Short mmCIF file of C-alpha atoms in Angstrom, two decimals:
data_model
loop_
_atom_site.label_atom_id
_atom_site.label_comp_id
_atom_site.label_asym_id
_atom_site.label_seq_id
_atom_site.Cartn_x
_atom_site.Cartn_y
_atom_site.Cartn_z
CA UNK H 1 0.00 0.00 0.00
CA UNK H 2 1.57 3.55 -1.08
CA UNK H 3 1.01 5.72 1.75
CA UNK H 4 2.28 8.83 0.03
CA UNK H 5 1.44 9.19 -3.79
CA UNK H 6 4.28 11.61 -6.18
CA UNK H 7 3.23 12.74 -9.10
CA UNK H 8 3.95 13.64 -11.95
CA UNK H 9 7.28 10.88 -12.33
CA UNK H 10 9.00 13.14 -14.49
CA UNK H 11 9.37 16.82 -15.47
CA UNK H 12 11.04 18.94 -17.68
CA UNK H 13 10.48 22.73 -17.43
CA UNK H 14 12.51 25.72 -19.03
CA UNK H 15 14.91 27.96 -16.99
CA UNK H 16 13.04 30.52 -15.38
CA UNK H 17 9.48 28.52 -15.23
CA UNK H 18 7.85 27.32 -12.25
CA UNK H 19 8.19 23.50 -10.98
CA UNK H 20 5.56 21.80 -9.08
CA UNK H 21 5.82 18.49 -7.35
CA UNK H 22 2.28 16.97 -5.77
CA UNK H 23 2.16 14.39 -3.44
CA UNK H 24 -1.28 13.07 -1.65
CA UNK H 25 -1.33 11.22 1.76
CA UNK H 26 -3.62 8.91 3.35
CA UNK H 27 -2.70 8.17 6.91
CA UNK H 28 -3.88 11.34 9.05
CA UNK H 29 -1.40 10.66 11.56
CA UNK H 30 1.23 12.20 9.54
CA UNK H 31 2.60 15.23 11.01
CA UNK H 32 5.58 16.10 9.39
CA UNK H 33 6.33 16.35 5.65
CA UNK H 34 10.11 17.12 4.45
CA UNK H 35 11.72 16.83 0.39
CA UNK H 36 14.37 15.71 -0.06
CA UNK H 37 16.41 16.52 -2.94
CA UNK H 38 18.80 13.89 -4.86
CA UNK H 39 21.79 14.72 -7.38
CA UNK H 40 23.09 11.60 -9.60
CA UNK H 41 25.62 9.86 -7.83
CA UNK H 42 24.97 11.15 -4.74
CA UNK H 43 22.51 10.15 -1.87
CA UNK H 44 19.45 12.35 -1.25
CA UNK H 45 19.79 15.76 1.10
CA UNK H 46 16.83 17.67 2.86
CA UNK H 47 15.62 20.10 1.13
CA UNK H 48 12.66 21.78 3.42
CA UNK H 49 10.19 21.06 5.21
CA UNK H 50 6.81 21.78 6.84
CA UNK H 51 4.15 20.56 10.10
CA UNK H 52 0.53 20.34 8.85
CA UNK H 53 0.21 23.55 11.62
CA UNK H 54 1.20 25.96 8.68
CA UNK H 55 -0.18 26.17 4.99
CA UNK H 56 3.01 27.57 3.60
CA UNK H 57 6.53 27.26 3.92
CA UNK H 58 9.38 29.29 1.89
CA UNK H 59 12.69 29.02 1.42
CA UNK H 60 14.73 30.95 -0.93
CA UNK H 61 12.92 29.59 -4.39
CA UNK H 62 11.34 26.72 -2.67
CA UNK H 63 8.64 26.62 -1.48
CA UNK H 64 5.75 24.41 0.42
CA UNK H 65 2.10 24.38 0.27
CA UNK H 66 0.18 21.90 2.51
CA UNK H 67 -3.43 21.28 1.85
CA UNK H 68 -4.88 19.20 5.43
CA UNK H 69 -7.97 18.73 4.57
CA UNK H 70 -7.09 16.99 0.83
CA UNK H 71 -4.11 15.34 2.88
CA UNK H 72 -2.34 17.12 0.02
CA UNK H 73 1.17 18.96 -0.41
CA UNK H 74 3.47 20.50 -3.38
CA UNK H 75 7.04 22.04 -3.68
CA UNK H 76 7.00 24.71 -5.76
CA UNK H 77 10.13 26.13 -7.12
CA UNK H 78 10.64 29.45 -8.37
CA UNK H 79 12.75 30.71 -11.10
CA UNK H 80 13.68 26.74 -11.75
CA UNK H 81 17.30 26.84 -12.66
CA UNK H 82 19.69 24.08 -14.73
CA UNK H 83 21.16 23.38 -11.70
CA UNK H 84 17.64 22.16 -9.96
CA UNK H 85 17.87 19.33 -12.05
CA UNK H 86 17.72 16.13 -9.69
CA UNK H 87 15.02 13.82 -8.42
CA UNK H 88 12.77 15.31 -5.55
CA UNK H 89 10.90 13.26 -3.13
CA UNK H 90 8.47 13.87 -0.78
CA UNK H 91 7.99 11.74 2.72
CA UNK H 92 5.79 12.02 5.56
CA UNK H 93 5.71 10.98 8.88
CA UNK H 94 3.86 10.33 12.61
CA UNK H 95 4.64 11.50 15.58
CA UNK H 96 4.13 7.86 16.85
CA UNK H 97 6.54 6.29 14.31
CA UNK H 98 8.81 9.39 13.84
CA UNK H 99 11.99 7.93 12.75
CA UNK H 100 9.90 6.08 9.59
CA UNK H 101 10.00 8.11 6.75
CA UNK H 102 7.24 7.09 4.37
CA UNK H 103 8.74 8.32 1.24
CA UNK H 104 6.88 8.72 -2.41
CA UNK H 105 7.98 7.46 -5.73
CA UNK H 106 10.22 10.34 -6.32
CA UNK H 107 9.79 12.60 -9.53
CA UNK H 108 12.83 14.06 -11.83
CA UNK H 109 12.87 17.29 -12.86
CA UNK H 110 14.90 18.53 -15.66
CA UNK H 111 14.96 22.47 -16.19
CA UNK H 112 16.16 23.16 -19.88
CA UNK H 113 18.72 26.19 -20.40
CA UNK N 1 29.62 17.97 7.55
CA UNK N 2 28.09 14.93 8.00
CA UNK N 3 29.49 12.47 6.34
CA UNK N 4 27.85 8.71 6.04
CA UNK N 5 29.99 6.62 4.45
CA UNK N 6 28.89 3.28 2.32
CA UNK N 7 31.86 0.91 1.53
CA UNK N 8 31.32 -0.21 -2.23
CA UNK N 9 30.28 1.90 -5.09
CA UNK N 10 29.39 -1.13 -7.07
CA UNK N 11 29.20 -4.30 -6.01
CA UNK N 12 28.31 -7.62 -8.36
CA UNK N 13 27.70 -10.99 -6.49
CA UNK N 14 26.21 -13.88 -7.61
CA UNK N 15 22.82 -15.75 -6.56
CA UNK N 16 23.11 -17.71 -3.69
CA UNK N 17 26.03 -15.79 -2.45
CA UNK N 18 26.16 -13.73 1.19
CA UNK N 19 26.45 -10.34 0.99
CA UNK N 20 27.48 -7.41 3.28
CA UNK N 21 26.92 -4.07 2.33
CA UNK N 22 28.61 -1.79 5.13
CA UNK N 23 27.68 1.70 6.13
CA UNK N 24 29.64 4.03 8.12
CA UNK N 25 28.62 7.57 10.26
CA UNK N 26 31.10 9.91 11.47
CA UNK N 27 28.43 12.42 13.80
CA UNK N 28 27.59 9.96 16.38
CA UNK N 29 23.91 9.72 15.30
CA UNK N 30 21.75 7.04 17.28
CA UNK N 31 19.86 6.49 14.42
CA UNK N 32 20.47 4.79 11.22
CA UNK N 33 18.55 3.24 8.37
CA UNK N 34 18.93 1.36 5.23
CA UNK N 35 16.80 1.82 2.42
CA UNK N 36 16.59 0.39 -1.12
CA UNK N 37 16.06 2.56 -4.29
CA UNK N 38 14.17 1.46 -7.40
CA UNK N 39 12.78 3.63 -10.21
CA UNK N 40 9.03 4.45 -10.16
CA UNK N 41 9.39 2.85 -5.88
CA UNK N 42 11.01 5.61 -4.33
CA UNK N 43 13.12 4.71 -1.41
CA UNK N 44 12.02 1.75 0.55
CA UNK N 45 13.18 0.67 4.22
CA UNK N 46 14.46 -2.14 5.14
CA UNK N 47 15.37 -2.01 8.55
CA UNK N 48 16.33 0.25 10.67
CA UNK N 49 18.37 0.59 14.29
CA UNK N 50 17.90 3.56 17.66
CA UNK N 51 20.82 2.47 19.50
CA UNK N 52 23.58 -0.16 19.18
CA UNK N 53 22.59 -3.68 19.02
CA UNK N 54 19.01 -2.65 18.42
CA UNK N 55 16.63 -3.27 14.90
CA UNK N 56 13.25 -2.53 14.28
CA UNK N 57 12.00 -3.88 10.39
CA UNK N 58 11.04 -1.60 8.02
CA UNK N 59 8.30 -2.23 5.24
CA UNK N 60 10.10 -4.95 3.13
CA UNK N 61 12.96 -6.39 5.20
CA UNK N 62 12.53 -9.82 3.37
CA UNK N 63 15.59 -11.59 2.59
CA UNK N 64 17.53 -9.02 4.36
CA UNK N 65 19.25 -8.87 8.16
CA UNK N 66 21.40 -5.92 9.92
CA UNK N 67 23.85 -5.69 12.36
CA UNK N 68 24.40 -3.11 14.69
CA UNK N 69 27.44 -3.69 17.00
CA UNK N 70 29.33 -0.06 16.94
CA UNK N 71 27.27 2.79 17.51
CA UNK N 72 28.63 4.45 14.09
CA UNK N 73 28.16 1.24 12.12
CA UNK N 74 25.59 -0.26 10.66
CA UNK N 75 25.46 -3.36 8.57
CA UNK N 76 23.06 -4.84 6.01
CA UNK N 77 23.00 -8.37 5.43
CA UNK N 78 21.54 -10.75 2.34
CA UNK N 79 22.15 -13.74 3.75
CA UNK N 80 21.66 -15.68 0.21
CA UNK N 81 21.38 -13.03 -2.87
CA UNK N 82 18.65 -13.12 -5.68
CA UNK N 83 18.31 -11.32 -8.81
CA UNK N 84 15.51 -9.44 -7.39
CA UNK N 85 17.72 -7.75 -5.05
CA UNK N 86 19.36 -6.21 -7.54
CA UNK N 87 18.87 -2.23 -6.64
CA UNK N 88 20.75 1.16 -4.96
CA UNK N 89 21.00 0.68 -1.46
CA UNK N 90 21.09 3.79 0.38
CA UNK N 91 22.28 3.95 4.49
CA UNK N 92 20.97 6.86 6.20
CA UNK N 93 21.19 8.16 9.87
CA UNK N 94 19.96 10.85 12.30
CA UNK N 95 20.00 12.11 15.51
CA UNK N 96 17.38 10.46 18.39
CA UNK N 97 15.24 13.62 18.15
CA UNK N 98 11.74 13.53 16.83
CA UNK N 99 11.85 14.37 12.69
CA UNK N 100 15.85 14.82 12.88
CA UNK N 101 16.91 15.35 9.15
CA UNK N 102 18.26 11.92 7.45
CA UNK N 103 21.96 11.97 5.92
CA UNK N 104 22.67 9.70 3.43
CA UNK N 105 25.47 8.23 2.06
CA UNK N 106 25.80 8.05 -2.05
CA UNK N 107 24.40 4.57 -2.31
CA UNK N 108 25.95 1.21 -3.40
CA UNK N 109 24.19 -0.24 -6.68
CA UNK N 110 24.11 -4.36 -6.09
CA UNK N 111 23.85 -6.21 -9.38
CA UNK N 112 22.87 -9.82 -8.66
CA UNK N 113 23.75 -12.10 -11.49
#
């Protein structure tokens, strides 16, 4: 059973467009939702991430939305640059199980120069 | 820095055989994980140890079994290798605290032939 759903799998945007991520939850325990952000060849890294007690969270170009009553949240990113290009994943987690990362299928995003 | 360190690169064993993949952290994290990676799956745990000598399974530790003897150490076991184990295997870790951010090492991609 896929407790958090990605989409879309892939993406390819132009330098200077906006990239957004979706991901859709089930289990309303979750209370904490971080992306994490993976290079080729290297391991994933945290990228940000937000508590269900906020609706937004910004960082720079990226940024968070959290929907709680869809049990829905995106990464947008600003300004997407060349250098954005890696595979993003979003995870959630309970306060009950809180070193389990649930993490979804991942999506790779290619911004074009 | 962090740094979580994964012995092999690439590794190529054959079915049948025992394999150790071996993960190393240098921040004195108590917690550390291994997942598997597999396009369109996202990252999957496997198991997962709080404190030395202690495991907890993840969601598909079939086939798989970890050791945990050094605090900084963490070992994953396939104690007879099949073809369907063939994937990146990515050891993470993290401090005790609730929602501490994972560090990862760059993976180790197991071909089983």
């Amino acid at each position: 059973q896929q407790q958090v759903k990605q989409s879309p799998q892939s993406l390819i945007v132009q330098k200077g467009g906006i990239s957004i991520i979706n991901c859709a939850y089930e289990n309303t325990a979750f209370d904490y939702f971080p992306w994490y952000q993976q290079f080729p060849g290297k391991g994933p890294a945290l990228l940000i991430a937000i508590r269900p007690d906020v609706s937004e969270k910004k960082e720079g170009r990226f940024t968070i939305s959290f929907n709680k009553s869809a049990k829905q949240f995106s990464l947008h990113i600003m300004d997407s640059q060349p250098g954005d290009s890696a595979t993003y994943f979003c995870a959630a987690s309970s306060q009950d199980s809180s070193y389990k990362l649930i993490f979804g299928s991942g999506t790779r995003l290619l911004v074009r120069p | 820095d962090v740094k979580v360190t994964q012995s092999s690169r690439y590794l190529v064993k054959r079915t049948g055989e025992k394999v150790f993949l071996e993960c190393v952290q240098d921040m004195d994290h108590e917690n550390m994980f291994w997942y598997r990676q597999d396009p369109g799956l996202g990252l999957r745990l496997i198991y997962f140890s709080y404190d030395v000598k202690m495991k907890e399974k993840g969601d598909i530790p079939e086939g798989y079994s970890v050791s945990r003897e050094k605090k900084e150490r963490f070992s994953l076991i396939l104690e007879s290798a099949s073809t369907n184990q063939t994937s990146m295997y990515l050891c993470a870790s993290s401090f005790g605290t609730a929602n501490s951010p994972l560090h990862f090492g760059n993976g180790t991609r197991l071909t089983v032939t």
